[in-house]
XYZ file of C-alpha atoms in Angstrom:
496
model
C -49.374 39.694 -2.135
C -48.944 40.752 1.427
C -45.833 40.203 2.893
C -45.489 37.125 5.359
C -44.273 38.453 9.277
C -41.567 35.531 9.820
C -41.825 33.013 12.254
C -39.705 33.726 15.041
C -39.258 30.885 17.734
C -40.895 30.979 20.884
C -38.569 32.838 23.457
C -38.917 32.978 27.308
C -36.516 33.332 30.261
C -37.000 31.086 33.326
C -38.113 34.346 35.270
C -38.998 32.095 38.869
C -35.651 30.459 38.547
C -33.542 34.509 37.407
C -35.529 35.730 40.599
C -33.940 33.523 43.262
C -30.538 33.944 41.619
C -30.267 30.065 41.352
C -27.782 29.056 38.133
C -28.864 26.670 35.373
C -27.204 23.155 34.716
C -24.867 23.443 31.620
C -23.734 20.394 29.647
C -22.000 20.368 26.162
C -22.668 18.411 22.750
C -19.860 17.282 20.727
C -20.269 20.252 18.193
C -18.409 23.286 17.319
C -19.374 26.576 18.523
C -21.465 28.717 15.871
C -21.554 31.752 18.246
C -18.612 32.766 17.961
C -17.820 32.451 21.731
C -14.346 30.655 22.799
C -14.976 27.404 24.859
C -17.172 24.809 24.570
C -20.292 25.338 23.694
C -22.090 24.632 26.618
C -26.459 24.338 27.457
C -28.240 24.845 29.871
C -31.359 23.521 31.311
C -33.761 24.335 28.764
C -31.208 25.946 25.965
C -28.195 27.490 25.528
C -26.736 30.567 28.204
C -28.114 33.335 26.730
C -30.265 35.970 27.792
C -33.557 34.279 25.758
C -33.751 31.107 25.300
C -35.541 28.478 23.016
C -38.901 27.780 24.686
C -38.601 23.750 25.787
C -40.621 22.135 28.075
C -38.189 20.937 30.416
C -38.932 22.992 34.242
C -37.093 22.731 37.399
C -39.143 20.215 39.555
C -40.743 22.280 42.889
C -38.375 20.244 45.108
C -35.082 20.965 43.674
C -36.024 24.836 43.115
C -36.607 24.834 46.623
C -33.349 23.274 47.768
C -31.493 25.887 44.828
C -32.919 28.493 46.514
C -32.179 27.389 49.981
C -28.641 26.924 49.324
C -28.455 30.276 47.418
C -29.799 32.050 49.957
C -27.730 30.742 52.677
C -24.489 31.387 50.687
C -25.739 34.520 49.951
C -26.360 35.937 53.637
C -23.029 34.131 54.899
C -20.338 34.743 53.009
C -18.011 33.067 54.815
C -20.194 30.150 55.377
C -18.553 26.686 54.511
C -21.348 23.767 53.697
C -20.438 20.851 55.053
C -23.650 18.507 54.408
C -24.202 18.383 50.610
C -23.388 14.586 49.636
C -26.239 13.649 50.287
C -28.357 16.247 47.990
C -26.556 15.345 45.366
C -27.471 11.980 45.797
C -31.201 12.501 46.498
C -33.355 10.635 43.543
C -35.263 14.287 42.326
C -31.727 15.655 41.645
C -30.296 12.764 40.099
C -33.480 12.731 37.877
C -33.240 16.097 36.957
C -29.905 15.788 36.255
C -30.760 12.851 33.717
C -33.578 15.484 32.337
C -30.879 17.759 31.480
C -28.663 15.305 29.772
C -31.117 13.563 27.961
C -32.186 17.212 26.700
C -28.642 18.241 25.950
C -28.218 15.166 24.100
C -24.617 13.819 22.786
C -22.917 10.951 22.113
C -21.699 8.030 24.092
C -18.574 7.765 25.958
C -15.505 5.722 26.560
C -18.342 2.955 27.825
C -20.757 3.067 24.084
C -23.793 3.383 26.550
C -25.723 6.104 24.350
C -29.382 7.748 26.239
C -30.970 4.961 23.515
C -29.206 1.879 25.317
C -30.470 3.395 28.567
C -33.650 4.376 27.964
C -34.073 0.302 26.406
C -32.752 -1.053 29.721
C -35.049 1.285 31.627
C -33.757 4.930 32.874
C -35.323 4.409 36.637
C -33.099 1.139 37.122
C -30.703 2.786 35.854
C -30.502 6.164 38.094
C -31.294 3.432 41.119
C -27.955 1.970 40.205
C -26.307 4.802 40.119
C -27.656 6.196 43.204
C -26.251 3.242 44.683
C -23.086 4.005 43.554
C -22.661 6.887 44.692
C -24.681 6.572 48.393
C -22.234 3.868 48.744
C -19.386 5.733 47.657
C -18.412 3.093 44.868
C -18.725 5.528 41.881
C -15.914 6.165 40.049
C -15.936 8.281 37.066
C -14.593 6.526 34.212
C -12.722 7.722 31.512
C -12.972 10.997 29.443
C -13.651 10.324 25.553
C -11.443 13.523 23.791
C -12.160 14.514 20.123
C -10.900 17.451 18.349
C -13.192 19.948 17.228
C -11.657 22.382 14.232
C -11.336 26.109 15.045
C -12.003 29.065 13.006
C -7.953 29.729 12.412
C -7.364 25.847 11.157
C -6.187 24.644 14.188
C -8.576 22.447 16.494
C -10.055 22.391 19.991
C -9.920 19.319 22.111
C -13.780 18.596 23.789
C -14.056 15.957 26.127
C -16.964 13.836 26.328
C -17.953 12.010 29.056
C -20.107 8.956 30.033
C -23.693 9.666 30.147
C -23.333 8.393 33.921
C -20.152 10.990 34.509
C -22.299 13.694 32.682
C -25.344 12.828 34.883
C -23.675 12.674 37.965
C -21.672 15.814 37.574
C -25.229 17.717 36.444
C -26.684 16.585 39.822
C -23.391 18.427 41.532
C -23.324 21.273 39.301
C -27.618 21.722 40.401
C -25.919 22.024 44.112
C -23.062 23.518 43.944
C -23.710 26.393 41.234
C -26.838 27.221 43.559
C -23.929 28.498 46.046
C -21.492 29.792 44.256
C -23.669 32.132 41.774
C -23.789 33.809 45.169
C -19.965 34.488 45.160
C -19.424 35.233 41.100
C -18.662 38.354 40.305
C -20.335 40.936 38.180
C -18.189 40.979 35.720
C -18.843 37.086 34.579
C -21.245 36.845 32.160
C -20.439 32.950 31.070
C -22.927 30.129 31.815
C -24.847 32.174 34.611
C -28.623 32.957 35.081
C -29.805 36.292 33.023
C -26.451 36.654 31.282
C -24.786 35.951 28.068
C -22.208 36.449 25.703
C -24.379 38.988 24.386
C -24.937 41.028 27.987
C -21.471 41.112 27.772
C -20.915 42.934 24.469
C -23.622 45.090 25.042
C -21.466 46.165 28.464
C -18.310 46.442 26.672
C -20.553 48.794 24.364
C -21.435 50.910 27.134
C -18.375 51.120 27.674
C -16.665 52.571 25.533
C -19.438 54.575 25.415
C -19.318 56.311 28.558
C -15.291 57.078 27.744
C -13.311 53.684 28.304
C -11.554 54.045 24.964
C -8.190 51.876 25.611
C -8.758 48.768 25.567
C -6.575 45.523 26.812
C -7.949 42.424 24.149
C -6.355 40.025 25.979
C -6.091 36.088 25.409
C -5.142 33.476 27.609
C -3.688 30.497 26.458
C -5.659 26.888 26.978
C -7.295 28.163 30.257
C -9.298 25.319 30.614
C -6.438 22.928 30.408
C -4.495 24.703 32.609
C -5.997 25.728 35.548
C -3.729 24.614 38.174
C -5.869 21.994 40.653
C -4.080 22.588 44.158
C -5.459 26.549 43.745
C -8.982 25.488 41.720
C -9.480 22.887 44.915
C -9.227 25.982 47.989
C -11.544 27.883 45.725
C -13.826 24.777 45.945
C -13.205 24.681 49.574
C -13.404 28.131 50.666
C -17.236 27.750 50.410
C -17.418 23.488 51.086
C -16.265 21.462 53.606
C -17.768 18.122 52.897
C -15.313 16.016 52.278
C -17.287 13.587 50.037
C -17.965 16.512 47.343
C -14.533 17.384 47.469
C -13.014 13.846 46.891
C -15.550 14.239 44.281
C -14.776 17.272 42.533
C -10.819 15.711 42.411
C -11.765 12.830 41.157
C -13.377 14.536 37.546
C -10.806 16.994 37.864
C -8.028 13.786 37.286
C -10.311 11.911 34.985
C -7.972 9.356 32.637
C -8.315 10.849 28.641
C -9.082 8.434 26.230
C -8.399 9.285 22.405
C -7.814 7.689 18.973
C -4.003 7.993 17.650
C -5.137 8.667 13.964
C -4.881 4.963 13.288
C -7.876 2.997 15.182
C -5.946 2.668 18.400
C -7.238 4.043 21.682
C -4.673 5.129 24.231
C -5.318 6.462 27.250
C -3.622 9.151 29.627
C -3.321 11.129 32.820
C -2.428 14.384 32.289
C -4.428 16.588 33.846
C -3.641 14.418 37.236
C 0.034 14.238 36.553
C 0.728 17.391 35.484
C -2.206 18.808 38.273
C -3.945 21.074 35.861
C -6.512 21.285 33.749
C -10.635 21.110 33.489
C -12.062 18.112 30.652
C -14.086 20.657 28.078
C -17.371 19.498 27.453
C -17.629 18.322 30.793
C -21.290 19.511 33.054
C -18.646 20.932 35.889
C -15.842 22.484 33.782
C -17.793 25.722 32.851
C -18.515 26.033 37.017
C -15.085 25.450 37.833
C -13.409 27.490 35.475
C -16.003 30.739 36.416
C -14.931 29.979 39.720
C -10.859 30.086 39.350
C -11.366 33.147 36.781
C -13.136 34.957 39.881
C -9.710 35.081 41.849
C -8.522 37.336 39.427
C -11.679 39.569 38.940
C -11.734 40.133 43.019
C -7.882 40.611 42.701
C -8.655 43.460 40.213
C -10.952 44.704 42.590
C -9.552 44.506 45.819
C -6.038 45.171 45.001
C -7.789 49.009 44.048
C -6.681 48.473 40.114
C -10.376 49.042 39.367
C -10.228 52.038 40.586
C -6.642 53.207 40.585
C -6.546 52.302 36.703
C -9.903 53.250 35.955
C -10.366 49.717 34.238
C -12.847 47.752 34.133
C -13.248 44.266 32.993
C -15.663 42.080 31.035
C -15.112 38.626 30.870
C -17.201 35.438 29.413
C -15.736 32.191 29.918
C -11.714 32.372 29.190
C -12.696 35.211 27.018
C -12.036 38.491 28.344
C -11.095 42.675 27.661
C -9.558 45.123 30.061
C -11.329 48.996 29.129
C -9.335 51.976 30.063
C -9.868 55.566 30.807
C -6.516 55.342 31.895
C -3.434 53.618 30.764
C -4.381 50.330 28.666
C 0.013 49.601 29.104
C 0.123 49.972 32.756
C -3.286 47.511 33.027
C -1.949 45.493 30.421
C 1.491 44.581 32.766
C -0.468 44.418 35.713
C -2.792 41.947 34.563
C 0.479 39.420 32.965
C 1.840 39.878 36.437
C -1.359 38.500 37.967
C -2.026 35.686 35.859
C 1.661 34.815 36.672
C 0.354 34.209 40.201
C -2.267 32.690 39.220
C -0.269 30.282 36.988
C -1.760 31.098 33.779
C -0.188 31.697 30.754
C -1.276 35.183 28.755
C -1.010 34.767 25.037
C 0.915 37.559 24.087
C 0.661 36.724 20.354
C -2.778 37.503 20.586
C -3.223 39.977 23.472
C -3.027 43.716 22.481
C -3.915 47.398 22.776
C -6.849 48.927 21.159
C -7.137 52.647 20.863
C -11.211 53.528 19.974
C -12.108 55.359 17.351
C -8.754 55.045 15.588
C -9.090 51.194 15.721
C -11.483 48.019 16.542
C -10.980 44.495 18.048
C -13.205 41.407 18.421
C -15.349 39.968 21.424
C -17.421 36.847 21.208
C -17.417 37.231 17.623
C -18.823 41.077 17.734
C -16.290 43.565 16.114
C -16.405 47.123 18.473
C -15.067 50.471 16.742
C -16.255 53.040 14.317
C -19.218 52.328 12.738
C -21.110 54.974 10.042
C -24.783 55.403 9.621
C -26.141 54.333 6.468
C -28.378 57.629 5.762
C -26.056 60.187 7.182
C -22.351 58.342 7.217
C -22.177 59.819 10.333
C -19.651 57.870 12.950
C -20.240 56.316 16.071
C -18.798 53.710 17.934
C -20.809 50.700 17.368
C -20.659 46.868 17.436
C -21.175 44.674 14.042
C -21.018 40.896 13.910
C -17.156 40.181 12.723
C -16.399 39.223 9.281
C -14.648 36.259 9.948
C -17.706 34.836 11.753
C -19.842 36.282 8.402
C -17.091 34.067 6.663
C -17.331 31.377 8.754
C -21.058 30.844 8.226
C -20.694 31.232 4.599
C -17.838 28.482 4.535
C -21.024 26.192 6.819
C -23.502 27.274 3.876
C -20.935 25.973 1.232
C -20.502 22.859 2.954
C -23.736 22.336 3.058
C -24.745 23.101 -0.677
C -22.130 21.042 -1.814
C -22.153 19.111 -5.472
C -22.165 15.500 -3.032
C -25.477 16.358 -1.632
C -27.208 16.963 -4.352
C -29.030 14.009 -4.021
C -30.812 15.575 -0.698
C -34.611 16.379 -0.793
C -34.833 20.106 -1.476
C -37.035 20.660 1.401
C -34.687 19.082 4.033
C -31.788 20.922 2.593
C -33.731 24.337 3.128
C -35.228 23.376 6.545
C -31.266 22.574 7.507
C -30.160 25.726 6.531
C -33.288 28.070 7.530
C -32.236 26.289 11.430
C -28.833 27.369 11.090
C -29.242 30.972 9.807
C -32.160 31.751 12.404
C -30.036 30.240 14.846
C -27.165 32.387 13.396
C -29.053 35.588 13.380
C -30.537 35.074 17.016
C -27.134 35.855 18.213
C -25.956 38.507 15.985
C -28.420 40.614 16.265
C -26.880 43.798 18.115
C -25.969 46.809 16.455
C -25.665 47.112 12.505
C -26.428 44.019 11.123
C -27.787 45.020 8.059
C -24.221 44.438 6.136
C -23.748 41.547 7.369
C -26.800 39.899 6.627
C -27.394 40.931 3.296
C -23.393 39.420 2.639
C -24.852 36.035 4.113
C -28.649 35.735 2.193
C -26.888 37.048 -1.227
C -23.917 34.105 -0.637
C -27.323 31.290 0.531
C -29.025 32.137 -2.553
C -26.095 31.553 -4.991
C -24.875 28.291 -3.122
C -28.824 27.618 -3.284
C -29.159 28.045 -7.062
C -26.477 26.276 -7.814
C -27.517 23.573 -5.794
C -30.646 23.054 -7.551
C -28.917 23.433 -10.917
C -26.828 20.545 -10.693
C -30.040 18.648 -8.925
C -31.969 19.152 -11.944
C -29.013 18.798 -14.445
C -29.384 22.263 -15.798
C -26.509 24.050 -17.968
C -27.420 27.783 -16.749
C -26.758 29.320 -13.984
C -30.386 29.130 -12.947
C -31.272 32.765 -12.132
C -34.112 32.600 -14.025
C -35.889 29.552 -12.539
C -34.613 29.863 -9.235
C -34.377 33.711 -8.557
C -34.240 35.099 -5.160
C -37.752 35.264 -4.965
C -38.657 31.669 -5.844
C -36.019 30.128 -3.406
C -37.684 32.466 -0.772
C -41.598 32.254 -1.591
C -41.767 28.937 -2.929
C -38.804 27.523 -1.127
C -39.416 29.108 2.175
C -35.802 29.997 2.481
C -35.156 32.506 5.528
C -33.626 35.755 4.789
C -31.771 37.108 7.423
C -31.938 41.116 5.984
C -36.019 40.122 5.736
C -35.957 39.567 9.408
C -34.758 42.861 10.567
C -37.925 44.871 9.900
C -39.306 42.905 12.710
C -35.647 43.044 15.705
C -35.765 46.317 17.535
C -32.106 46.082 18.238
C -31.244 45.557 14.267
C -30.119 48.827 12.902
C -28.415 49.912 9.327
């Protein structure tokens, strides 16, 4: 029987939209993050920030490419150029629509207000996005508050996410389709979070080159709750440095001191205002934080720069999000104490529980869920320095898998349950797919096909283990179960 080429899903990259330099709109679901990437877990226009993206049907209507690429451009030739008429864009009825178009494709839940995209769409989504244009042409809008839930982290502890009203999501997306068109013009190199053509992946692949080329100390530092402490005084003259419209501004406050509304463990909802007492923080999961926060973390990157510690040091930086590693050719200590004494102006906290020195060969650390350090050939055992997906995002996904394949669902058709898990291994795999995979995928399809057998053994009341009816090769050609080490035959970058 000839072997079946997998399905792979469609891929493309939004080359018009790359070209001008113009960002995408990011928004967040109330989910964890599979990736393996600190933060929220953030999407863009059609599909997540990465470097391919799931093919979608959603495009960037003519008239707001135009004014993207208008803006971009300007910002781009004048560096120094403040904007000081952009209220009204924000407000115009294509950018408000194409805001909804992103929201409604990021999907979510409702907010503080229980106004889900069904309740709209029933009422009628133009009457709606004429009321809020209203709103805010009249300068009545007022964001309401944030919904916070708590979304559990890899180490046991949890993350709070913020979510929202669909009409604070929509009308931040329509500012974020402005203002991101200027600022991608200002971000620096090194930022490889939520931007157009780059990813958490780009950014491994950098660190990989690296170490490559002889950057072989290595700061793995960790800041602590960046996003709920960038200070808003500071975050507000970044803002301004490039607008001047006072309307955006009194805008960009105003979601910056939205009130936090969350459950106390018993049924009752209280409600707080931290972030505008204390004057810090960015609500995760909102359609601006991932903007704002790019733009406060780029006061340190052109501090780096400009201060000569690029060069001086011979360090170089890689950062995604609040994610971020310092790589040496020179001292990692000396970078290491510069870089606490710099986020001390900055007011930001370094985690110094987590932060540390890496020395390559003689040891590894983690990025975005990629281990980097010695790796060995499979044929030769040769070493090399190499990246591998980590093992406690292999464990991770096999804790998912278990969840999923547990004895309370066994009352699930079989071919939902397979279709589940084929999306969230593919999904899985399109992410870690750089460097030697091979180990780490055959660890995952040899831990799906036990938790899948025994699945189907208690489904069909069966006293044996059920290797012989439901062997590897049943639950994958009859099944149609995905197989992640079947898949590499057919990824270029996959190696053994």
């Amino acid at each position: 029987m000839q072997r079946q080429r997998p399905k792979q899903p469609a891929i493309r990259e939004d080359r018009s939209r790359a070209a001008s330099g113009v960002g995408k709109v990011h928004n967040s679901k109330e989910a964890s993050n599979d990736r393996g990437a600190k933060g929220p877990k953030f999407k863009g226009n059609a599909g997540r920030s990465q470097s391919a993206e799931i093919d979608m049907s959603l495009t960037t209507p003519p008239s707001v490419r135009e004014l993207q690429v208008a803006l971009y451009v300007k910002a781009k030739a004048k560096p120094a150029y403040r904007f000081y008429a952009l209220y009204d864009k924000i407000c115009r009825q294509d950018v408000l629509m194409w805001a909804w178009g992103c929201c409604r494709a990021n999907g979510g839940s409702a907010g503080v207000d229980g106004e889900s995209f069904a309740k709209i769409e029933a009422r009628g989504v133009e009457g709606w996005l004429e009321e809020l244009t209203q709103e805010l042409r009249t300068k009545t809008y007022r964001p309401q508050a944030v919904r916070r839930v708590n979304i559990p982290k890899g180490d046991g502890k949890t993350r709070p996410l913020g979510i929202p009203t669909i009409k604070d999501r929509v009308a931040q997306t329509a500012a974020v389709i402005v203002l991101e068109a200027i600022f991608e013009a200002d971000l620096m190199e090194e930022q490889y979070a939520y931007r157009p053509k780059r990813s958490g992946l780009g950014a491994v692949q950098e660190v990989h080159q690296l170490l490559n080329r002889g950057y072989k100390e290595v700061v793995d530092a960790d800041l602590s709750s960046y996003f709920d402490t960038i200070p808003h005084h500071e975050l507000m003259q970044s803002v301004a440095r490039r607008v001047s419209d006072g309307a955006v501004l009194a805008l960009v406050k105003r979601w910056l001191e939205m009130a936090v509304e969350e459950e106390d463990g018993k049924g009752n909802k209280q409600r707080s205002t931290v972030n505008k007492d204390k004057g810090r923080g960015t609500p995760q999961g909102a359609p601006i934080s991932p903007l704002l926060a790019n733009l406060y973390m780029r006061r340190f990157l052109l501090g780096w720069k400009t201060l000569g510690w690029e060069e001086r040091l011979q360090a170089r930086i890689v950062n995604y999000a609040d994610d971020f590693v310092i790589l040496c050719r020179g001292s990692a200590e000396q970078a290491k104490e510069v870089m606490e004494k710099m986020m001390q102006k900055l007011k930001l906290e370094v985690n110094q529980k987590k932060t540390r020195i890496c020395r390559i060969p003689e040891e590894s650390f983690d990025f975005l869920g990629y281990t980097l350090g010695t790796c060995y050939r499979a044929k030769t055992g040769k070493a090399y320095t190499g990246t591998k997906p980590s093992k406690k995002r292999v464990a991770r996904l096999c804790e998912k898998i278990s969840e999923m394949t547990r004895r309370q669902s066994c009352g699930r058709e079989t071919e939902e349950l397979v279709g589940e898990l084929n999306r969230v291994l593919k999904g899985w795999g399109n992410y870690f797919r750089l460097g030697s995979v091979s180990q780490a995928y055959r660890s995952v399809d040899s831990h799906v096909c036990d938790r899948l057998r025994r699945w189907l053994s208690k489904k069909h009341q069966l006293n044996t283990s059920g290797h012989k009816r439901f062997s590897d090769q049943y639950l994958k050609e009859r099944l149609g179960l995905f197989s992640l080490a079947g898949s590499t035959a057919y990824l270029p970058w996959a190696k053994t």
